[in-house]
Amino acid sequence: MNEKLEIADKKFTSRLFTGTGKFSSSKLMKESLLASESELITVALKRVDIKNEEDDILSHLNDPRINLLPNTSGVRTAKEAIFAAELSREALETNWVKLEIHPDPRYLLPDPIETLKAAEELVKLGFVVMPYIHADPVLCKRLEQVGVQCVMPLGAPIGSNKGLKTQEFLEIIIEQSNVPVIVDAGIGAPSHAAFAMELGADAVLVNTAIAVSKNPVQMAKAFKIAVKAGRMAYEAKLAPISQKAEASSPLTSFLN
Amino acid sequence: MSNFKAIFDTYNWDTTLKSIFDKTTADVKNALEKEKLNLEDFKALISPAGKPFLEEMAQKSQRITKNKFGNTIQMYAPMYLSNECQNICTYCGFSITNKIPRRTLTDAEILKEVTFLKKKGYDHILLVTGEANKTVGIDYINNAIELIRSKFSNITIEVQPLDQKEYELLIESGLYAVLVYQETYHREAYKKHHPKGKKSNFDYRLDTPDRLGKAEIHKIGLGALFGLEDWRADSFFTALHLQYLQKKYWKTKYSISFPRLRPHSGGLEPKVTMTDADLVQLICAFRLLDENLELSISTRESERFRNHIVHLGITSISAESKTNPGGYSVAPQSLEQFEISDERSTEEVVEMLKNNNLEVVWKDWEQFEKV
């Protein structure tokens, strides 16, 4: 049960990935992230001074239990994303990058065309590319073809906490994917995370729901448990759903 | 529609104002129940009928803001480069008719001011000038941006309206955002308050955000100067302008500021008083209209007001602002554009925010491209 998740050359015990935005302090951010037991934590390059080791956020993330996943949030084009990734590889010494290209600053919806272009180029440059995308099954296959290490479709718009509004498409993506599927954005409650895992998602990424709750540390723990429970349920294979009542003891067993 | 003017010209100020005042309690309740508000709902929220619902609006505004922006507030600092100005603006200390010492900062003086602000921790800077094309024209502004671009992640300007090509040049040099306030959307009142200078051209100013959108600027700041005309109608037209721009220039981010007329050397008394309660009502109404909008409050407002408003929808504030060129370190005693109200130091404001359980964000953008 609870087999490890493998992305590129790393194995993860936890299938809960987390973010660093919206906390009321960096101290609380760190306490919450450690409580979540998340092993991959995304940080927005636009928010940190990557060349400054004393940067308030980065200094709080300097912990052996934390793998940093720089994200390119804020860029509008493939060109900008590639440059940001190169900067972060140099400064943070990681070739992992969460590729986010959203020219729409209101809903932060990802640009599929620029994302595909950037992903292809970044893979060639040796990056482990984790693209944030709409729940588009065809785009996922195209990204897989250019060599990304996973896909990160959204459940609902970033920060909305609305849950898996894209469920139908996530199910197709999960069914078809040859790379891990990480549901990103929209997960607003531990029950949403558990549901994503029950559907067969390989991991989930949660930020707002933890950071904005009344008690982020406790909420982080709640997500940790929910993700584990959801994965266990998926591995145990859920009982089928039926519209009709079925007797637990078959009515014709006397024939045997 | 090719530009906002075409839409704006279909509206009448008096009819608009009447429609706001005609909103009823039922309209307000209806607006408060909706998830997606339209401009009629916005009118209801800013109407006199909305006033009894202020607490409900504030609660909702706080909830939405916290969910969208988290427990954070962005910090920025204005830096006045020049008080030279060829315009007459009846409400502004820089007005050409005011006999005050004029000063435009040199490169060395700009860098001295920058050193002061960097020590305070600022990474978002707002460059401000009057409108004097011979001394502080496009070349001067471009030079200032190039001079400081390596020192700040985010450079915003609040200067005279420029042409599209000039904006494109400044964006190329590292400009992130432009604040351009219409002052008032009341055409006749605008003319009365801007009788001379390039600024007297109402339509050119109205068209400025369109030129910025075409230049693909990252962010446009809109607003009206409250006190010149009825704040409700001016706010409605600001919202109308905003929604037009958001649909047309969808890659651009938008912010709204809420300047209220402050004392200055010109001495214009506000025609319309906007109370603290009015301003809270307006800020909450904008938040309910648009959960993604950046809302900014400056040191024009009092310490007490700012201590409370940081929880009701605001996402960015300035601190320790000086509104005269060189005011931080070069010429602290020279005349200010207007008097600020919250005179606390940056450190004191940061402390206040932390005590309010808010994370102070100094950096929230970076230009990731080779230039």
XYZ file of C-alpha atoms in Angstrom:
627
model
C 0.000 0.000 0.000
C 0.992 3.577 -0.594
C 3.705 2.800 -3.103
C 6.158 5.617 -3.802
C 5.641 8.150 -6.528
C 8.472 8.462 -9.016
C 9.156 11.567 -11.045
C 12.377 11.772 -13.041
C 15.119 10.537 -10.702
C 13.251 11.198 -7.460
C 10.975 9.020 -5.367
C 8.385 10.627 -3.142
C 6.772 9.084 -0.114
C 4.277 11.939 0.118
C 1.864 12.565 -2.726
C 0.961 15.965 -1.404
C 2.861 18.824 -3.021
C 2.461 22.291 -1.553
C 3.017 25.957 -2.312
C 4.456 28.907 -0.462
C 2.120 31.818 -1.239
C -0.462 33.644 0.852
C 0.785 32.714 4.345
C 0.718 35.468 6.951
C 4.413 34.955 7.724
C 7.340 32.907 6.482
C 7.583 31.248 9.883
C 3.995 30.009 9.681
C 4.629 28.936 6.094
C 7.517 26.719 7.160
C 5.618 25.215 10.102
C 2.696 24.386 7.817
C 4.845 22.893 5.082
C 6.671 20.681 7.549
C 3.345 19.609 9.090
C 2.126 18.605 5.621
C 5.185 16.328 5.253
C 5.267 17.458 1.646
C 8.560 16.690 -0.059
C 8.147 18.988 -3.050
C 7.362 22.617 -2.467
C 6.809 25.138 -5.194
C 8.026 28.706 -4.886
C 7.301 31.571 -7.250
C 10.479 32.959 -8.770
C 8.807 36.356 -9.079
C 8.346 36.497 -5.297
C 11.878 35.632 -4.190
C 15.299 37.103 -4.706
C 16.927 33.912 -5.935
C 20.427 35.309 -5.743
C 20.035 36.279 -2.107
C 20.459 33.459 0.411
C 18.959 35.695 3.079
C 15.716 36.112 1.175
C 12.964 35.731 3.777
C 11.057 32.978 1.968
C 14.066 31.065 0.630
C 15.865 31.074 3.958
C 12.804 29.475 5.558
C 12.805 26.756 2.904
C 16.411 25.799 3.509
C 15.620 22.436 5.082
C 16.791 18.953 4.075
C 13.187 17.683 4.129
C 12.183 20.177 1.447
C 12.821 19.870 -2.299
C 12.298 23.201 -4.008
C 10.232 23.370 -7.162
C 10.688 26.851 -8.677
C 7.728 28.021 -10.714
C 7.595 30.554 -13.506
C 4.347 32.196 -12.393
C 4.001 35.688 -13.818
C 5.577 35.070 -17.214
C 3.472 35.564 -20.307
C 5.515 33.876 -23.023
C 7.603 30.776 -23.661
C 10.672 32.980 -24.049
C 10.245 34.517 -20.610
C 9.581 31.111 -19.050
C 12.763 29.624 -20.500
C 14.829 32.536 -19.247
C 13.273 32.254 -15.768
C 13.993 28.509 -15.681
C 17.600 29.062 -16.660
C 18.011 31.688 -13.951
C 16.546 29.409 -11.313
C 18.676 26.446 -12.383
C 21.765 28.550 -11.918
C 20.768 30.175 -8.630
C 18.857 27.378 -6.909
C 20.855 24.505 -8.373
C 17.829 22.518 -9.497
C 16.808 21.533 -12.999
C 13.237 21.007 -11.869
C 10.757 23.640 -12.944
C 7.028 24.057 -12.647
C 6.167 25.634 -15.956
C 3.430 28.225 -15.557
C 2.642 30.560 -18.421
C -0.475 32.592 -17.898
C -0.884 35.740 -19.935
C -4.291 36.201 -18.324
C -3.581 37.978 -15.018
C -7.152 37.739 -13.731
C -7.788 34.004 -13.581
C -4.207 32.924 -14.207
C -5.346 30.439 -16.815
C -2.458 28.747 -18.603
C -1.607 29.411 -22.242
C -1.521 25.993 -23.938
C 0.408 27.114 -27.020
C 3.218 28.903 -25.211
C 3.358 26.123 -22.602
C 3.884 23.434 -25.225
C 6.564 25.525 -26.963
C 8.403 26.194 -23.707
C 8.104 22.597 -22.518
C 9.686 21.256 -25.683
C 12.590 23.674 -25.425
C 13.128 23.163 -21.691
C 13.201 19.381 -22.057
C 15.912 19.798 -24.705
C 17.818 21.992 -22.260
C 17.765 19.206 -19.678
C 14.996 20.370 -17.368
C 12.536 18.216 -15.479
C 9.430 19.995 -16.690
C 6.197 19.983 -14.703
C 3.679 21.950 -16.761
C 0.631 23.632 -15.221
C -2.144 23.325 -17.786
C -5.849 23.278 -18.331
C -7.432 19.842 -17.999
C -6.991 19.185 -21.702
C -6.377 15.507 -22.522
C -4.944 16.198 -25.984
C -2.507 18.783 -24.657
C -1.405 16.273 -22.026
C -0.529 13.755 -24.721
C 1.309 16.391 -26.741
C 3.307 17.381 -23.654
C 4.077 13.762 -22.945
C 5.398 13.425 -26.503
C 7.842 16.308 -26.049
C 9.181 14.699 -22.891
C 7.716 16.343 -19.801
C 8.044 14.307 -16.606
C 4.465 14.786 -15.459
C 1.394 16.875 -16.232
C -0.353 19.236 -13.828
C -3.933 19.850 -14.965
C -6.114 22.238 -12.987
C -9.183 21.169 -11.046
C -10.603 24.698 -11.026
C -9.115 28.201 -11.365
C -6.145 28.896 -9.072
C -7.112 29.948 -5.570
C -10.814 29.318 -6.132
C -11.083 26.341 -3.726
C -13.932 25.049 -5.900
C -12.718 21.464 -6.132
C -12.583 19.240 -9.189
C -14.743 21.191 -11.647
C -12.834 19.495 -14.480
C -13.484 15.961 -13.204
C -14.652 14.498 -16.527
C -11.470 15.620 -18.268
C -9.200 14.671 -15.377
C -10.563 11.133 -15.605
C -9.676 10.949 -19.311
C -6.214 12.388 -18.633
C -5.569 9.891 -15.847
C -6.787 7.020 -18.000
C -4.539 7.954 -20.926
C -1.403 9.237 -19.261
C 1.975 7.564 -19.300
C 3.438 10.174 -16.949
C 2.281 11.071 -13.427
C -0.817 13.278 -13.255
C -0.728 15.884 -10.505
C -3.955 17.774 -9.972
C -3.029 21.397 -9.450
C -5.223 24.381 -8.578
C -8.758 24.457 -7.288
C -8.387 21.926 -4.493
C -9.995 23.689 -1.554
C -10.662 20.987 1.015
C -9.070 17.720 2.138
C -12.120 15.920 0.728
C -11.319 17.347 -2.736
C -7.752 16.060 -2.421
C -8.915 12.630 -1.298
C -11.358 12.504 -4.209
C -8.608 13.384 -6.713
C -6.478 10.593 -5.316
C -9.403 8.143 -5.414
C -9.824 9.005 -9.100
C -6.261 7.897 -9.658
C -4.319 11.131 -9.670
C -0.712 10.456 -8.746
C -0.443 13.514 -6.515
C -2.093 16.843 -5.756
C -0.702 20.317 -5.245
C -2.346 22.487 -2.601
C -1.566 26.019 -1.488
C -4.441 28.447 -0.896
C -6.589 25.979 1.033
C -3.809 25.549 3.580
C -2.393 29.077 3.661
C -5.716 30.874 3.986
C -7.343 28.573 6.546
C -7.746 29.691 10.167
C -5.169 27.160 11.274
C -2.723 26.416 8.442
C -0.660 23.901 10.420
C -3.698 21.820 11.312
C -5.067 22.108 7.786
C -1.730 20.922 6.385
C -1.997 17.823 8.563
C -5.577 17.283 7.407
C -4.462 17.343 3.769
C -1.625 14.958 4.519
C -4.072 12.422 5.946
C -6.647 12.962 3.175
C -4.116 12.381 0.404
C -2.906 9.185 2.069
C -6.473 7.972 2.542
C -7.380 8.750 -1.058
C -4.354 6.904 -2.375
C -5.012 3.904 -0.152
C -8.579 3.774 -1.416
C -7.388 3.956 -5.037
C -4.893 1.160 -4.539
C -7.501 -0.949 -2.735
C -9.831 -0.470 -5.747
C -13.103 1.206 -4.963
C -16.261 -0.842 -4.987
C -18.353 -0.164 -8.104
C -21.168 2.341 -8.007
C -24.613 0.959 -8.769
C -28.029 2.557 -9.124
C -29.788 -0.599 -7.865
C -29.547 -2.298 -4.510
C -27.513 -5.460 -4.534
C -27.884 -8.059 -1.806
C -24.560 -8.698 -0.105
C -25.446 -12.408 -0.102
C -26.364 -13.471 -3.625
C -29.934 -14.737 -3.905
C -28.964 -17.705 -6.094
C -26.139 -19.057 -3.944
C -28.335 -21.933 -2.791
C -27.920 -23.405 -6.279
C -24.304 -24.227 -5.458
C -15.741 49.707 -30.206
C -12.361 51.097 -31.192
C -11.673 52.883 -27.934
C -13.266 53.697 -24.615
C -14.333 57.157 -25.719
C -16.876 55.612 -28.102
C -18.518 53.846 -25.168
C -18.117 56.751 -22.755
C -19.836 59.143 -25.162
C -23.011 57.045 -25.015
C -23.373 57.874 -21.305
C -24.747 60.996 -19.677
C -23.356 62.083 -16.308
C -26.654 63.260 -14.778
C -28.651 60.239 -15.918
C -25.940 57.946 -14.585
C -25.883 59.714 -11.242
C -29.666 59.537 -10.964
C -29.651 55.814 -11.727
C -27.191 55.290 -8.866
C -29.305 57.298 -6.436
C -32.444 55.406 -7.572
C -31.062 52.039 -6.463
C -33.131 50.389 -3.736
C -32.538 48.143 -0.755
C -33.726 45.222 -2.866
C -31.087 46.015 -5.513
C -28.378 46.026 -2.848
C -29.550 42.746 -1.325
C -29.663 41.186 -4.769
C -26.107 42.333 -5.512
C -24.847 40.965 -2.204
C -26.285 37.538 -2.940
C -24.643 37.210 -6.354
C -21.281 35.665 -7.038
C -20.669 37.525 -10.303
C -21.644 41.181 -10.172
C -22.386 43.445 -13.108
C -22.152 47.227 -13.290
C -25.766 47.670 -12.181
C -24.933 45.684 -9.041
C -21.890 47.902 -8.555
C -24.122 50.957 -8.765
C -26.347 49.483 -6.045
C -23.380 48.820 -3.761
C -22.065 52.387 -4.034
C -25.538 53.963 -3.790
C -26.982 55.608 -0.670
C -29.175 52.501 -0.382
C -25.998 50.473 0.083
C -24.861 52.390 3.144
C -26.821 50.324 5.733
C -25.107 47.213 4.331
C -21.578 48.467 4.937
C -20.697 45.832 7.527
C -22.012 43.030 5.323
C -20.040 44.380 2.389
C -16.895 44.670 4.492
C -17.223 41.085 5.744
C -17.634 39.771 2.216
C -14.847 41.944 0.859
C -12.463 40.735 3.541
C -13.337 37.103 2.863
C -12.870 37.403 -0.902
C -9.623 39.365 -0.605
C -8.121 36.937 1.867
C -8.994 33.980 -0.315
C -7.588 35.569 -3.453
C -4.526 37.387 -2.158
C -3.926 35.506 1.089
C -2.634 37.194 4.207
C -0.378 39.551 2.300
C 0.061 43.253 1.545
C 2.430 44.614 -1.074
C 4.640 47.594 -0.304
C 5.620 50.337 -2.729
C 7.234 53.740 -2.477
C 6.670 56.816 -4.628
C 9.733 58.752 -5.756
C 9.142 62.252 -7.104
C 11.629 63.112 -9.838
C 10.465 66.628 -10.655
C 7.919 69.232 -9.624
C 8.182 71.167 -12.877
C 4.836 71.375 -14.606
C 3.296 73.289 -17.488
C -0.266 72.524 -16.486
C -2.770 74.349 -14.375
C -4.539 71.863 -12.144
C -6.603 73.735 -9.578
C -6.024 71.104 -6.896
C -2.288 70.448 -7.313
C 0.716 72.057 -5.636
C 2.805 71.615 -8.785
C 0.450 73.796 -10.852
C 2.353 76.285 -13.047
C 0.676 79.238 -11.368
C 2.069 78.326 -7.960
C 5.225 80.302 -7.340
C 7.304 77.586 -5.757
C 10.926 76.555 -6.172
C 11.157 74.026 -9.003
C 13.545 71.125 -8.984
C 14.297 68.185 -11.256
C 16.561 65.487 -9.915
C 19.895 64.758 -11.564
C 21.156 61.209 -12.064
C 23.250 61.468 -8.910
C 20.276 62.733 -6.927
C 18.036 59.944 -8.253
C 20.582 57.368 -7.163
C 20.840 58.978 -3.730
C 17.077 58.674 -3.293
C 17.225 55.082 -4.538
C 19.864 54.218 -1.963
C 17.594 55.519 0.777
C 14.577 53.513 -0.455
C 16.551 50.316 -1.031
C 17.816 50.474 2.562
C 14.208 50.588 3.689
C 13.571 47.379 1.734
C 11.540 48.700 -1.194
C 11.584 46.733 -4.446
C 8.497 48.298 -6.062
C 8.986 51.935 -6.961
C 6.616 54.522 -8.381
C 8.293 57.357 -10.310
C 6.301 60.596 -10.363
C 6.747 63.818 -12.308
C 4.718 66.825 -13.310
C 4.132 67.492 -17.015
C 6.963 69.529 -18.493
C 8.016 68.041 -21.784
C 11.161 70.104 -22.246
C 12.704 69.109 -18.901
C 10.967 65.877 -17.933
C 9.887 64.498 -21.296
C 10.223 60.969 -22.609
C 14.038 61.112 -22.704
C 14.275 62.112 -19.051
C 11.825 59.399 -17.953
C 13.524 56.750 -20.065
C 16.898 57.692 -18.638
C 15.539 57.457 -15.089
C 14.141 53.964 -15.726
C 17.382 52.740 -17.287
C 19.322 54.240 -14.387
C 17.416 52.325 -11.725
C 16.147 49.238 -13.547
C 18.742 46.896 -12.054
C 17.819 48.020 -8.549
C 14.056 47.414 -8.566
C 11.984 44.428 -9.689
C 9.015 46.620 -10.396
C 9.110 50.122 -11.837
C 5.837 52.009 -12.187
C 5.364 55.557 -13.430
C 2.801 58.253 -12.815
C 3.659 60.927 -15.371
C 1.984 62.805 -18.206
C 0.044 60.663 -20.726
C 2.334 59.502 -23.522
C 1.935 58.133 -27.019
C 1.818 54.399 -27.698
C 5.324 54.327 -29.167
C 6.705 56.169 -26.146
C 5.129 53.612 -23.831
C 6.605 50.814 -25.930
C 10.040 52.379 -25.572
C 9.705 52.616 -21.789
C 8.440 49.014 -21.521
C 11.495 47.929 -23.483
C 13.624 49.821 -20.960
C 12.046 47.996 -18.002
C 8.771 49.735 -17.213
C 6.176 47.483 -15.536
C 3.118 49.635 -14.892
C 1.568 53.024 -15.487
C -0.847 54.817 -13.210
C -3.073 57.258 -15.040
C -6.019 58.741 -13.224
C -8.744 60.491 -15.148
C -9.135 62.853 -12.143
C -12.829 63.240 -13.022
C -14.988 61.741 -15.763
C -17.189 64.865 -15.637
C -16.198 66.577 -18.889
C -17.109 70.142 -17.896
C -15.640 69.873 -14.412
C -12.465 68.416 -15.921
C -12.178 71.488 -18.137
C -12.716 73.795 -15.173
C -9.962 72.145 -13.140
C -7.513 71.870 -16.062
C -7.846 75.163 -17.907
C -4.312 75.279 -19.357
C -1.608 72.935 -20.560
C -1.601 69.621 -22.385
C -3.597 68.065 -19.591
C -6.621 70.157 -20.531
C -7.319 67.682 -23.354
C -9.935 65.435 -21.710
C -10.151 62.999 -24.618
C -6.405 62.438 -24.875
C -6.300 61.536 -21.210
C -9.371 59.310 -21.509
C -7.711 57.435 -24.356
C -4.457 56.871 -22.443
C -5.292 53.400 -21.041
C -6.165 52.320 -24.589
C -2.725 53.396 -25.779
C -1.182 51.541 -22.841
C -3.188 48.424 -23.648
C -2.056 48.534 -27.259
C 1.540 48.887 -26.048
C 0.979 45.682 -24.022
C 1.917 47.162 -20.673
C 1.865 44.679 -17.791
C -0.319 46.758 -15.496
C -2.528 49.833 -15.677
C -3.650 51.727 -12.593
C -6.936 53.607 -12.845
C -8.777 55.970 -10.544
C -10.486 59.290 -10.000
C -9.505 62.109 -7.683
C -12.303 62.249 -5.151
C -13.486 65.703 -4.222
C -13.762 67.299 -7.658
C -17.182 65.848 -8.526
C -19.657 63.307 -7.188
C -17.586 60.295 -6.125
C -20.306 57.798 -6.975
C -20.587 58.777 -10.636
C -16.807 59.059 -11.001
C -16.439 55.587 -9.498
C -19.051 54.141 -11.828
C -17.192 55.510 -14.854
C -13.923 54.140 -13.464
C -15.563 50.701 -13.209
C -16.990 51.054 -16.721
C -13.538 51.971 -17.999
C -11.998 49.049 -16.132
C -14.390 46.450 -17.517
C -13.939 47.722 -21.067
C -10.162 47.495 -20.722
C -10.213 44.055 -19.113
C -12.111 42.584 -22.027
C -10.043 44.275 -24.703
C -6.538 44.148 -23.212
C -6.870 40.818 -21.416
C -3.161 40.295 -20.849
C -2.901 43.431 -18.744
C -3.377 43.536 -14.978
C -5.372 46.377 -13.427
C -5.315 48.244 -10.161
C -7.491 50.930 -8.679
C -6.379 53.719 -6.355
C -8.579 55.938 -4.254
C -6.983 59.376 -3.856
C -9.024 61.892 -1.890
C -8.250 65.580 -2.312
C -5.626 66.633 0.222
C -4.442 70.071 1.382
C -1.717 71.591 -0.798
C -0.323 74.994 -1.671
C -3.135 75.720 -4.156
C -5.755 75.471 -1.454
C -8.743 74.086 -3.396
C -11.538 72.993 -1.108
C -13.232 69.729 -2.180
C -16.564 70.333 -3.897
C -17.766 66.994 -2.634
C -16.774 65.451 0.650
C -16.036 61.785 0.616
C -16.243 60.450 4.168
C -14.287 57.508 5.545
C -17.484 55.452 5.409
C -17.961 56.394 1.742
C -14.438 55.272 0.937
C -14.885 51.962 2.746
C -18.128 51.443 0.833
C -16.358 52.086 -2.457
C -13.353 49.870 -1.741
C -15.630 46.997 -0.760
C -17.810 47.549 -3.832
C -14.783 47.283 -6.132
C -13.670 44.107 -4.376
C -17.132 42.573 -4.736
C -17.194 43.572 -8.399
C -13.819 41.996 -9.114
C -12.008 39.592 -6.822
C -8.778 39.810 -8.830
C -8.373 43.561 -8.781
C -5.395 45.113 -7.022
C -6.578 47.883 -4.708
C -4.128 50.435 -3.410
C -4.178 53.002 -0.626
C -1.575 55.713 -0.140
C -0.301 57.797 2.752
C -2.897 60.431 1.870
C -5.081 58.514 4.292
C -4.784 58.705 8.062
C -2.923 56.264 10.255
C -6.162 55.108 11.891
C -7.966 54.613 8.599
C -5.073 52.645 7.086
C -4.759 50.416 10.147
C -8.299 49.210 9.546
C -8.572 49.304 5.759
C -5.735 46.765 5.325
C -8.257 44.096 6.286
C -11.117 45.217 4.069
C -9.928 44.679 0.522
C -6.698 46.618 0.058
C -3.763 44.731 -1.465
C -0.984 47.314 -1.628
C 0.101 50.363 0.349
C 2.890 52.895 0.448
C 4.629 54.196 3.562
C 6.817 57.102 4.635
C 6.069 58.775 1.297
C 7.594 62.081 0.282
C 5.756 63.989 -2.422
C 8.534 66.418 -3.318
C 11.496 65.728 -5.611
C 14.414 64.536 -3.512
C 12.209 64.416 -0.441
C 13.814 61.328 1.102
C 17.450 62.356 1.142
C 18.263 65.181 -1.283
C 15.954 68.041 -0.373
C 13.753 67.035 2.533
C 12.562 70.574 3.129
C 11.256 71.470 -0.341
C 7.592 71.917 -1.123
C 5.392 68.848 -1.346
C 2.726 68.167 -3.994
C 0.255 67.533 -1.212
C 0.461 66.846 2.479
C 0.525 63.234 3.487
C -1.568 62.096 6.432
C 0.009 58.896 7.687
C 3.512 60.040 8.640
C 4.751 56.811 10.150
C 8.089 55.390 9.094
C 8.272 52.331 6.840
C 9.364 50.272 9.841
C 6.330 51.379 11.845
C 3.929 50.518 9.016
C 5.590 47.126 8.544
C 5.221 46.489 12.263
C 1.550 47.435 12.082
C 1.002 44.987 9.212
C 2.792 42.173 11.018
C 0.742 42.854 14.140
C -2.311 42.490 11.917
C -1.111 39.036 10.888
C -0.209 40.161 7.372
C 2.907 39.187 5.451
C 4.669 42.153 3.933
C 5.477 41.492 0.284
C 8.352 43.560 -1.099
C 8.832 41.702 -4.361
C 6.053 40.287 -6.481
C 7.280 40.489 -10.031
C 10.407 40.130 -12.084
C 11.096 40.753 -15.718
C 12.256 37.350 -16.961
C 13.675 38.184 -20.326
C 16.991 39.109 -21.784
C 17.125 42.762 -22.681
